[in-house]
Amino acid sequence: MLSAQGGQSAAPRPIAARDLIGLRDIGPPDASSESASPLSLSPDGRKVAFVLSRADPETNGYCRALLVLPVEPGALPRTVDRGGELITLKAFVRGLWADFGFPKAVTPAWSPDGTAIAYLKREGGVTQAWIASADGSGAKPATREESDVESVSWASDGSLVFTTRRPEAGAREKAEAEARSGWLYDYRIAPNYGARPRLRESDAPLRRFRLDPAPGAMTPSGEEAPAALGGENGAVVTQSGWRAWAAPEDGSLVSPLRLWAARPGGAPVRCHAPQCLGPNAMWWDGRGAQLRFLRREGWNKETYAFYRWNPGPGDPVRTFATTDVIQNCVPAGERLLCTTESSTRPRRVILLDPATGKSDLVFDPNPEFESIRLGTVRRLRWRNDRGLEAWGDLILPAGHRRGEKLPLVVVQYNSRGFLRGGTGDEYPVHLLAERGFAVLSFERPPPVALSVPGLKSVEAVNAANQQGWSERWSFLSSLQAGVRLAVATGDVDPARLGITGLSDGATSARFALINSNLFAAAAISSCCIEPKTVMTYGGIAFAEFNRAIGFPPATAEDPVFWRPMSMALNAERMETPLLMQLADEEYLLALEAFEALREKEKPVEMYVFPDERHIKWQPAHRFAIYERNLDWFDFWLRCREDPAAGKAGQYERWRAMRVRSGRARAICAQVTPTSNGPRLPHRPAA
């Protein structure tokens, strides 16, 4: 179930929801995430280890396995361990512990002798360090921590080094004791997550520990490992002592990074060329004489470009560039072992020659996509009213006749790599195209704050974006320009436009609904920024953060400030049908807007998913969200209903909403058999 290698010769078939949800992933699924490489090369450079993960809606779980793969074209992997739960990304936000729901990058670690692999595996709700034999002869847990192990690596002497937050359990016990007399409502509590105080950073500092090897067993030494486990300041170092690194140009938090290098004992050499700004990754060649680096550049950084540089006065030389995503690279002799993907091809592992761009396929975890029919993808580029570059991918159904005007759905807010369902993966691009929609997969423009000098804190960056809702106006201008360009192709019906979004994308969608009349239907995955909500349901820490970036206090009535952003204040004039599918950790933030729209009898519907995070992680929920979003846009933009059993109730509610919407009735009056296919009940592909 986890892995299949080799192509298939079957005739292309339509894509289905399970094809997207059940993709076999190497690393986090979103190509826009910048995380550690999930690929780990063996000490002899002949094998690579990685964790393969696949969501299963039927069991509402994940199939996971640790694989070892020879570094050669067409190699077959060996499963050396299998099982475990999804490990999600956790971090402190405004000083409080939060689980984002986004899959965490798990990078296996080879033992110095290459016989064993340490990696993170989660069972029973706790992540531990495990050790698997590289030959597949067995695996076992190396730690038995009460709290999650967050990283694991090997020391040169063969001992294991891991990090964890051991005081976490003690902090929880204190919260239990406090519960007997009531929890003090202070900055530890975020009501949208619940009444229980959340873990503070001071309660659980990250600590490193060493496990000493012993015959047949490993026991904690109680000794903290050295703080530096890698190159200083992210530097890459040759055996002869040459170092290369990237450092900020100035003291600004949004300052670009510039490339530097230094020989052993020598003064640092600054690369002055503009190509040396913003390197994403760097490596020395096999001889340690020439530095190679990868950076994103071009129109709104759509291009992945490789360079070589001999540290000194000369400029770097670009060796090749592509708009395909290439990332997660690790040196493999004179070549690089990388992952690559494109808008119509899921992630694969390749051996890449960075001097020429030539590559060999090493492993394709999703070969069945060779026989799945996808739509056509066309890159559109434009500028917004501030002159900022933006781009998007226009996806049309396979076999679409040029000039046939289709309803269009905007999916936000990154469009790099294989097109799944936008940020958060809730709006399936290729499924929408298969259903008969055009899709504009939107890559956001650079943030406004990047052009503001001297920003030295996160608060300052957020305040610069927030000033006069400048980031929102910039985004809306870009969104409008992209939609106009899509309409200008002649393939999009300007009267049948939909918009979607999660997180910042949801904020942009709501802002567009309030400040434009473009969209005839909308669906969002998180909500909302409202005058009363942001200072109450988010808790004290969130309220203080909002005041720091310029929001009025809870006691100040400031409708002039809030009018461009608040759906509650604009409920009277909002007509666009709005579907909200929210995590139970976030739905309280939506109630002010939802109730205002409901009171004004506007077409709005909200669903709440239990035990979910900002990014929804449960496969069964993602499957239901996919299907409901498809039904929602089919109903409002194509006037179609799915006669499947169990859906009668939703269509009864939606028809009642449509009776009150003149715009929706007008759309259905215009949809004809020649413009949008027969107006018959539509059953989605299985």
XYZ file of C-alpha atoms in Angstrom:
686
model
C 0.000 0.000 0.000
C 2.814 2.386 0.778
C 5.004 2.128 -2.277
C 4.820 1.281 -5.924
C 7.620 1.685 -8.450
C 7.375 1.576 -12.193
C 4.964 2.978 -14.751
C 1.509 1.783 -15.731
C 0.150 1.418 -19.251
C -3.595 1.771 -18.596
C -5.538 4.408 -20.536
C -5.858 7.701 -18.643
C -8.764 7.802 -16.219
C -10.357 10.747 -14.404
C -8.711 11.838 -11.187
C -10.585 11.030 -7.963
C -10.454 12.450 -4.442
C -8.663 9.382 -3.096
C -5.872 9.887 -5.637
C -5.049 13.244 -4.069
C -5.670 12.422 -0.425
C -3.811 9.102 -0.801
C -0.650 10.532 -2.364
C 2.515 8.915 -0.990
C 4.487 11.774 0.518
C 8.211 12.176 1.096
C 8.424 15.071 3.528
C 5.698 17.671 4.158
C 3.190 17.750 1.289
C 3.256 21.501 0.614
C 6.122 22.455 -1.707
C 6.048 26.017 -0.356
C 7.211 24.867 3.086
C 10.881 25.466 3.835
C 11.958 22.628 6.130
C 14.875 20.281 6.647
C 15.386 17.756 3.872
C 13.551 14.458 4.516
C 16.342 12.658 2.617
C 19.263 11.227 4.597
C 22.292 9.849 2.772
C 24.205 6.909 4.250
C 27.851 7.479 5.319
C 29.136 5.692 2.210
C 26.809 7.746 -0.016
C 25.286 4.665 -1.634
C 21.852 4.613 0.036
C 19.227 7.125 1.135
C 16.705 6.767 3.951
C 13.381 8.587 4.213
C 9.912 8.229 5.708
C 7.045 7.600 3.293
C 3.547 8.576 4.435
C 0.107 8.015 2.955
C -3.267 9.201 4.280
C -6.111 6.681 4.422
C -9.648 8.151 4.658
C -11.171 4.729 5.377
C -9.239 4.239 8.621
C -8.826 7.990 9.224
C -5.132 7.307 9.769
C -1.800 7.162 7.981
C 0.312 4.369 6.545
C 3.951 5.208 7.333
C 7.204 3.409 6.681
C 10.943 3.996 6.894
C 12.504 3.121 3.537
C 16.093 2.619 2.408
C 16.767 3.165 -1.273
C 19.951 2.626 -3.305
C 21.103 5.891 -4.881
C 20.834 4.772 -8.493
C 18.273 5.183 -11.283
C 15.226 2.941 -11.043
C 16.166 1.597 -7.622
C 13.735 -0.471 -5.547
C 13.266 0.527 -1.892
C 13.538 -1.713 1.139
C 11.110 -1.223 4.029
C 13.136 -1.328 7.258
C 10.299 -0.315 9.596
C 6.622 0.470 9.258
C 3.789 1.884 11.344
C 3.289 4.926 13.499
C 0.993 7.940 13.596
C 1.328 11.249 11.782
C 3.772 13.629 13.482
C 2.575 17.216 13.245
C 4.467 20.471 13.580
C 4.328 22.083 17.030
C 5.808 25.345 18.243
C 5.303 28.228 20.651
C 3.098 31.019 19.313
C 2.969 34.207 21.372
C 4.637 32.203 24.139
C 2.050 29.381 24.167
C 2.420 25.827 22.838
C 0.424 25.147 19.660
C -0.061 22.214 17.294
C -0.513 23.432 13.703
C -1.695 20.111 12.251
C 0.838 20.403 9.417
C 2.996 17.281 8.892
C 6.426 17.678 10.452
C 9.542 17.005 8.411
C 11.165 13.820 9.748
C 14.787 13.366 8.705
C 16.264 9.938 9.538
C 19.830 9.822 10.885
C 22.366 7.135 9.920
C 24.717 5.762 12.539
C 28.411 6.531 11.863
C 29.023 2.939 10.736
C 25.953 2.901 8.471
C 24.352 -0.140 10.107
C 21.468 1.591 11.904
C 19.042 4.455 11.339
C 17.533 6.606 14.055
C 14.284 8.412 13.352
C 11.152 9.813 14.995
C 8.119 7.565 15.270
C 4.849 8.313 17.028
C 2.762 5.671 18.802
C 0.082 6.070 21.452
C 0.120 9.843 21.070
C 3.830 10.280 21.967
C 6.782 10.679 19.604
C 9.901 8.670 20.489
C 13.313 8.105 18.920
C 13.490 4.695 17.266
C 16.427 2.754 15.882
C 16.008 0.503 12.849
C 18.600 -1.859 11.411
C 19.544 -0.631 7.946
C 19.235 -4.174 6.577
C 15.591 -4.400 7.670
C 16.184 -6.999 10.383
C 14.302 -5.088 13.074
C 13.465 -1.809 14.820
C 12.851 -0.768 18.421
C 12.261 2.392 20.452
C 15.426 3.968 21.864
C 13.637 6.430 24.182
C 10.658 6.166 26.512
C 9.985 9.829 27.197
C 6.690 11.074 28.607
C 6.830 14.058 26.263
C 7.533 14.116 22.549
C 11.095 13.636 21.338
C 11.588 16.483 18.859
C 14.839 15.507 17.138
C 17.388 12.704 17.065
C 20.949 12.407 15.718
C 24.156 10.445 16.262
C 27.360 11.617 17.919
C 30.666 10.587 16.375
C 31.224 7.985 19.124
C 28.037 6.137 18.187
C 25.891 7.470 21.013
C 22.454 8.870 20.320
C 21.543 12.504 20.892
C 17.918 13.559 21.214
C 15.947 16.630 22.256
C 12.746 16.817 24.289
C 10.844 19.068 26.657
C 10.906 16.965 29.813
C 9.245 19.452 32.199
C 6.087 19.327 30.079
C 4.570 16.512 32.161
C 5.278 18.404 35.398
C 3.660 21.529 34.010
C 0.557 19.550 33.174
C 0.410 18.159 36.679
C 0.556 21.710 38.038
C -2.367 22.654 35.805
C -4.320 19.667 37.144
C -3.621 20.743 40.712
C -4.640 24.318 39.907
C -7.910 23.038 38.424
C -9.116 22.035 41.889
C -9.344 25.701 42.884
C -9.987 27.047 39.393
C -7.670 28.170 36.631
C -6.693 31.798 36.804
C -7.714 33.434 33.521
C -4.432 34.958 32.375
C -2.262 35.000 29.262
C -1.906 31.179 29.401
C -5.492 30.689 28.244
C -6.722 30.993 24.657
C -10.505 30.426 24.739
C -10.718 29.259 21.137
C -8.496 26.304 22.153
C -10.324 25.733 25.439
C -10.314 26.857 29.065
C -7.274 24.809 30.075
C -4.056 26.837 30.472
C -1.649 26.176 27.637
C 1.985 25.196 28.062
C 4.323 28.196 28.254
C 7.782 28.286 26.760
C 9.293 28.814 30.192
C 7.555 25.637 31.415
C 9.303 23.404 28.929
C 12.677 24.534 27.581
C 14.113 22.315 24.876
C 16.878 20.092 26.305
C 19.370 17.748 24.687
C 20.294 14.378 26.132
C 22.700 11.606 25.217
C 22.033 7.882 25.220
C 25.213 5.842 25.747
C 25.521 2.619 23.760
C 25.768 -0.600 25.771
C 25.583 -4.279 24.823
C 21.962 -4.994 23.966
C 20.608 -1.795 25.481
C 20.817 1.984 25.574
C 20.352 3.927 28.802
C 20.076 7.666 29.474
C 23.310 9.169 30.723
C 21.611 12.240 32.160
C 24.216 14.371 30.420
C 23.225 17.199 28.128
C 24.709 17.008 24.652
C 26.752 19.862 23.193
C 24.605 22.717 21.949
C 26.061 22.780 18.428
C 25.017 19.713 16.481
C 25.636 21.173 13.013
C 27.673 23.831 11.236
C 27.907 27.175 12.979
C 25.267 29.643 11.712
C 24.089 27.086 9.173
C 27.469 27.006 7.461
C 28.525 24.252 5.072
C 32.116 23.175 5.691
C 34.592 21.193 3.600
C 37.059 18.672 5.028
C 39.834 21.190 4.399
C 38.014 23.817 6.464
C 36.474 26.108 3.829
C 33.175 27.506 5.081
C 30.209 29.106 3.327
C 27.128 30.660 4.891
C 24.376 33.241 4.378
C 24.022 36.297 6.606
C 21.480 39.185 6.680
C 22.397 42.267 4.679
C 21.412 44.525 7.590
C 19.668 44.445 10.962
C 16.170 44.340 9.507
C 14.078 41.262 10.239
C 13.055 41.115 6.565
C 16.583 41.664 5.301
C 17.628 39.299 2.496
C 20.483 36.893 3.175
C 23.784 37.291 1.336
C 26.360 34.626 0.554
C 29.757 34.615 2.328
C 32.719 32.233 2.344
C 36.032 31.911 4.192
C 39.135 29.749 3.850
C 40.672 28.198 7.002
C 42.041 31.041 9.102
C 41.240 33.561 6.354
C 39.080 36.665 6.299
C 35.450 36.258 5.182
C 34.768 36.892 1.495
C 31.479 38.617 0.647
C 29.816 37.764 -2.629
C 28.775 41.180 -3.969
C 26.781 39.993 -6.996
C 22.983 40.358 -6.881
C 22.740 36.619 -7.586
C 24.203 36.034 -4.114
C 21.131 37.385 -2.365
C 18.673 34.874 -0.960
C 20.329 31.459 -1.373
C 17.939 28.688 -0.351
C 20.552 25.944 -0.052
C 24.279 25.488 -0.670
C 26.814 22.677 -1.082
C 30.506 22.278 -1.870
C 31.419 20.126 -4.835
C 33.023 16.726 -4.253
C 36.532 18.245 -4.179
C 35.519 21.048 -1.824
C 36.821 23.646 -4.278
C 33.657 25.164 -5.716
C 30.475 26.273 -3.979
C 27.138 25.432 -5.513
C 23.925 27.047 -4.406
C 20.230 27.167 -5.221
C 18.088 30.277 -5.087
C 14.600 31.280 -6.129
C 14.545 34.198 -8.527
C 12.740 35.686 -11.510
C 9.132 36.838 -11.637
C 7.958 36.755 -8.008
C 10.597 34.071 -7.417
C 8.935 31.464 -9.623
C 12.268 30.081 -10.917
C 14.622 27.633 -9.163
C 18.158 28.486 -10.321
C 21.463 26.713 -9.633
C 24.794 28.564 -9.479
C 28.471 27.771 -9.018
C 30.913 30.160 -7.337
C 34.651 30.108 -6.752
C 34.893 32.285 -3.625
C 36.698 35.447 -4.580
C 36.090 38.569 -6.664
C 34.327 36.796 -9.551
C 30.529 36.591 -9.868
C 28.668 33.288 -9.609
C 27.694 31.544 -12.846
C 24.170 30.244 -13.326
C 24.293 26.656 -14.554
C 20.589 26.009 -15.141
C 17.106 27.078 -14.068
C 13.577 25.670 -14.080
C 10.076 26.550 -12.878
C 9.674 22.978 -11.599
C 10.189 22.766 -7.863
C 13.559 21.294 -6.901
C 14.274 21.057 -3.187
C 15.455 18.855 -0.317
C 18.802 18.330 -2.070
C 21.674 16.457 -0.398
C 25.145 15.981 -1.954
C 25.720 12.598 -3.586
C 29.262 12.752 -4.973
C 29.361 15.217 -7.857
C 25.580 15.145 -8.131
C 22.683 16.049 -5.856
C 19.908 13.799 -4.637
C 16.776 15.967 -4.671
C 13.012 15.885 -4.801
C 11.234 17.494 -7.726
C 7.623 18.123 -8.694
C 5.562 20.194 -11.117
C 1.967 21.387 -11.343
C 0.869 18.079 -12.909
C 3.471 15.651 -11.506
C 3.698 14.669 -7.830
C 7.008 14.606 -5.961
C 9.754 12.218 -7.075
C 13.375 11.576 -6.093
C 16.019 12.333 -8.721
C 19.780 12.388 -9.130
C 20.606 15.836 -10.470
C 23.734 17.179 -12.124
C 23.767 20.827 -10.916
C 26.231 21.763 -13.661
C 23.907 20.805 -16.517
C 20.439 20.268 -15.078
C 20.343 16.696 -16.377
C 18.675 14.255 -14.024
C 17.889 10.570 -13.569
C 14.754 9.285 -11.882
C 15.621 7.345 -8.740
C 12.187 6.770 -7.187
C 8.604 7.631 -8.077
C 6.323 6.941 -5.092
C 3.155 7.635 -7.145
C 3.643 5.943 -10.548
C -0.110 5.512 -11.028
C -0.341 9.229 -11.855
C 1.093 8.366 -15.263
C -2.341 6.923 -16.088
C -4.511 9.619 -14.436
C -6.058 12.331 -16.587
C -5.305 15.903 -15.516
C -6.226 19.226 -17.002
C -3.953 21.673 -18.792
C -1.953 24.274 -16.865
C -0.963 27.715 -18.140
C 1.195 30.181 -16.196
C -0.161 33.763 -16.022
C 1.961 36.704 -14.802
C 0.923 40.200 -13.782
C 1.618 43.179 -11.478
C -0.705 44.713 -8.922
C -1.378 48.423 -8.388
C 1.811 48.734 -6.294
C 3.920 47.286 -9.100
C 4.477 44.023 -7.179
C 4.957 40.891 -9.253
C 2.507 38.020 -8.932
C 1.590 34.936 -10.888
C -0.889 32.128 -10.980
C -1.627 28.900 -12.818
C -4.805 28.695 -14.880
C -6.017 25.094 -14.977
C -8.603 24.054 -17.560
C -10.334 20.681 -17.853
C -8.817 18.061 -20.144
C -10.436 18.341 -23.556
C -11.711 21.864 -22.920
C -12.784 23.638 -26.117
C -11.049 26.991 -26.504
C -13.469 29.859 -25.944
C -15.992 27.829 -23.925
C -16.596 30.024 -20.889
C -16.280 28.110 -17.628
C -16.972 29.056 -14.031
C -13.690 29.800 -12.242
C -12.582 29.059 -8.678
C -9.599 30.872 -7.142
C -7.412 28.658 -4.926
C -4.838 30.355 -2.641
C -2.163 31.244 -1.782
C 0.799 29.273 -3.120
C 1.001 27.562 -6.493
C 4.433 25.934 -6.413
C 4.835 22.243 -7.104
C 2.095 19.681 -7.601
C -1.326 21.309 -7.404
C -3.319 19.682 -4.635
C -5.795 21.881 -2.800
C -3.986 25.134 -2.100
C -2.545 26.090 1.289
C -4.062 23.602 3.749
C -5.147 21.257 0.897
C -8.933 21.735 1.098
C -9.794 22.923 -2.433
C -8.679 20.182 -4.861
C -7.453 21.953 -7.976
C -7.409 19.009 -10.380
C -10.729 17.652 -9.087
C -12.345 21.041 -9.694
C -10.970 21.022 -13.235
C -12.215 17.468 -13.797
C -15.643 18.622 -12.580
C -15.741 21.318 -15.280
C -14.310 24.389 -13.556
C -11.447 26.609 -14.546
C -9.137 27.147 -11.575
C -6.778 30.014 -10.870
C -4.129 28.667 -8.497
C -2.810 31.901 -7.020
C 0.750 32.636 -5.862
C 0.683 35.587 -3.500
C 2.769 38.701 -4.243
C 5.613 39.738 -1.923
C 4.373 41.185 1.395
C 4.195 44.971 1.647
C 6.562 44.890 4.655
C 9.459 43.743 2.464
C 9.706 47.271 1.070
C 9.740 48.935 4.508
C 13.281 49.522 5.843
C 14.435 49.029 9.413
C 11.885 46.476 10.646
C 13.606 44.632 13.495
C 10.836 42.603 15.145
C 7.927 40.374 14.187
C 5.581 42.974 15.670
C 7.091 45.682 13.460
C 6.702 43.532 10.345
C 3.078 42.750 11.166
C 2.373 46.393 11.973
C 3.792 47.485 8.610
C 1.565 44.999 6.796
C -1.398 46.027 8.939
C -1.053 49.821 8.553
C -4.219 50.974 6.768
C -4.884 47.322 5.859
C -2.096 47.842 3.310
C -1.261 44.144 2.891
C -4.912 43.313 2.297
C -5.362 46.064 -0.312
C -2.170 44.958 -2.061
C -3.355 41.354 -2.129
C -6.817 42.328 -3.386
C -5.306 44.383 -6.199
C -3.213 41.386 -7.252
C -6.198 39.055 -7.003
C -8.330 41.330 -9.182
C -5.559 41.663 -11.782
C -5.094 37.886 -11.933
C -8.817 37.252 -12.359
C -9.022 39.886 -15.120
C -6.156 38.157 -16.921
C -7.899 34.783 -16.612
C -11.145 36.236 -17.948
C -9.232 37.844 -20.834
C -8.213 34.375 -22.081
C -11.801 33.911 -23.220
C -12.185 30.678 -21.249
C -13.691 32.113 -18.043
C -17.202 33.388 -17.364
C -16.811 36.643 -15.353
C -20.293 36.200 -13.857
C -19.394 32.840 -12.249
C -16.329 33.377 -10.094
C -15.631 31.626 -6.785
C -12.944 32.159 -4.164
C -11.440 29.968 -1.443
C -8.793 30.211 1.245
C -7.300 29.121 4.549
C -5.395 31.275 7.051
C -4.060 34.341 5.236
C -5.920 33.108 2.162
C -9.197 33.092 4.111
C -8.487 36.632 5.317
C -7.867 37.721 1.724
C -11.061 35.990 0.583
C -13.165 37.758 3.230
C -11.538 41.091 2.386
C -12.390 40.518 -1.288
C -16.017 39.709 -0.447
C -16.343 42.937 1.534
C -14.468 45.257 -0.818
C -15.368 43.942 -4.275
C -18.288 42.389 -6.088
C -16.239 39.864 -8.056
C -17.283 36.586 -6.528
C -20.571 34.686 -6.758
C -19.584 31.959 -4.247
C -16.955 31.498 -1.546
C -15.595 28.828 0.790
C -13.106 29.406 3.601
C -11.317 27.190 6.102
C -10.628 29.650 8.931
C -12.399 32.747 10.207
C -12.446 35.638 11.327
C -10.952 39.029 12.203
C -13.827 40.891 13.871
C -13.936 43.845 16.318
C -15.051 41.887 19.381
C -13.700 38.475 18.447
C -9.995 39.302 18.127
C -9.827 40.811 21.607
C -11.830 38.102 23.380
C -11.876 34.568 22.003
C -8.174 34.616 21.199
C -7.256 35.307 24.844
C -5.079 37.913 26.525
C -1.874 37.061 24.623
C -3.652 37.396 21.266
C -5.336 40.651 22.325
C -1.995 42.166 23.325
C -0.466 41.058 20.024
C -3.315 42.701 18.095
C -2.963 45.969 19.993
C 0.785 45.942 19.294
C 0.180 45.860 15.533
C -2.399 48.660 15.616
C -5.813 47.129 16.344
C -8.125 49.235 18.546
C -8.719 47.988 22.103
C -11.865 46.043 22.934
C -13.418 49.078 24.623
C -13.018 51.338 21.569
C -15.803 51.481 18.998
C -13.932 52.192 15.784
C -16.148 51.322 12.783
C -13.971 53.366 10.419
C -10.995 51.139 11.225
C -12.983 47.911 11.047
C -15.260 48.573 8.073
C -12.853 47.213 5.377
C -12.330 43.914 7.248
C -15.380 43.071 9.350
C -18.027 40.801 7.845
C -20.202 41.484 10.905
C -20.228 45.244 10.239
C -20.908 44.626 6.544
C -23.413 41.786 6.953
C -26.349 43.842 5.661
C -24.845 44.187 2.188
C -23.022 40.844 1.865
C -24.733 38.557 -0.644
C -22.084 36.016 -1.690
C -22.921 32.463 -0.505
C -20.262 31.537 2.049
C -19.278 28.050 3.245
C -17.072 27.784 6.338
C -15.442 24.461 7.281
C -13.527 25.086 10.484
C -11.417 23.318 13.087
C -12.934 23.007 16.538
C -9.896 24.916 17.842
C -10.836 27.924 15.721
C -14.601 28.065 15.193
C -15.224 30.421 18.144
C -13.373 33.104 16.185
C -16.075 32.833 13.477
C -19.192 33.214 15.618
C -19.435 37.017 15.516
C -19.399 37.039 11.715
C -21.554 33.926 11.338
C -24.298 35.171 13.628
C -24.368 38.597 11.969
C -24.777 36.982 8.544
C -27.400 34.562 9.852
C -29.417 37.376 11.457
C -29.446 39.209 8.129
C -30.588 35.998 6.383
C -27.500 35.799 4.218
C -26.472 32.522 2.521
C -23.961 31.140 5.029
C -23.249 27.647 6.346
C -20.643 26.492 8.865
C -19.232 23.082 9.769
C -16.990 22.303 12.750
C -14.516 19.403 12.689
C -13.507 17.799 16.005
C -9.904 17.410 17.163
C -8.615 19.528 14.302
C -5.906 22.141 14.043
C -5.238 25.170 11.885
C -4.255 22.661 9.167
C -6.738 19.794 9.254
C -4.804 16.559 9.602
C -7.473 13.817 9.672
C -7.912 12.057 6.286
C -11.636 11.381 6.778
C -12.213 15.080 7.450
C -10.178 16.117 4.426
C -12.203 13.737 2.240
C -15.498 15.203 3.524
C -14.189 18.749 3.036
C -13.140 18.011 -0.542
C -16.576 16.625 -1.388
C -18.550 19.420 0.262
C -16.469 22.120 -1.411
C -17.041 20.483 -4.803
C -20.777 20.257 -4.117
C -20.894 23.890 -2.942
C -19.315 25.379 -6.063
C -21.244 23.000 -8.329
C -24.471 24.233 -6.758
C -23.774 27.971 -6.846
C -21.738 28.298 -10.047
C -23.055 25.410 -12.189
C -26.543 24.932 -10.646
C -25.987 21.208 -10.238
C -26.795 18.785 -7.445
C -25.419 15.388 -6.559
C -28.308 12.899 -6.093
C -26.191 10.691 -3.802
C -27.937 9.330 -0.729
C -27.490 11.430 2.368
C -27.162 14.777 0.583
C -30.830 15.719 0.338
C -30.639 17.807 3.505
C -27.794 20.012 2.328
C -29.502 20.784 -0.971
C -32.770 21.598 0.763
C -30.922 24.212 2.854
C -28.987 25.552 -0.123
C -32.098 25.874 -2.304
C -33.729 27.926 0.438
C -30.672 30.203 0.430
C -30.821 30.539 -3.362
C -34.430 31.719 -3.246
C -33.176 34.778 -1.328
C -30.253 35.429 -3.716
C -31.057 37.288 -6.924
C -27.509 36.810 -8.183
C -27.655 33.035 -7.732
C -31.027 32.822 -9.498
C -29.638 34.873 -12.371
C -26.687 32.489 -12.763
C -28.990 29.477 -12.980
C -31.141 31.276 -15.533
C -28.062 31.726 -17.736
C -26.613 28.211 -17.466
C -27.650 26.380 -20.638
C -26.889 22.951 -22.084
C -24.571 24.521 -24.673
C -22.628 26.726 -22.277
C -22.188 24.361 -19.373
C -23.366 20.911 -20.359
C -26.824 19.458 -19.676
C -28.536 20.837 -16.587
C -28.959 17.439 -14.967
C -28.122 16.031 -11.526
C -24.384 15.462 -11.446
C -22.669 12.585 -9.715
C -18.969 13.184 -8.891
C -16.301 10.705 -9.898
C -15.615 8.034 -7.285
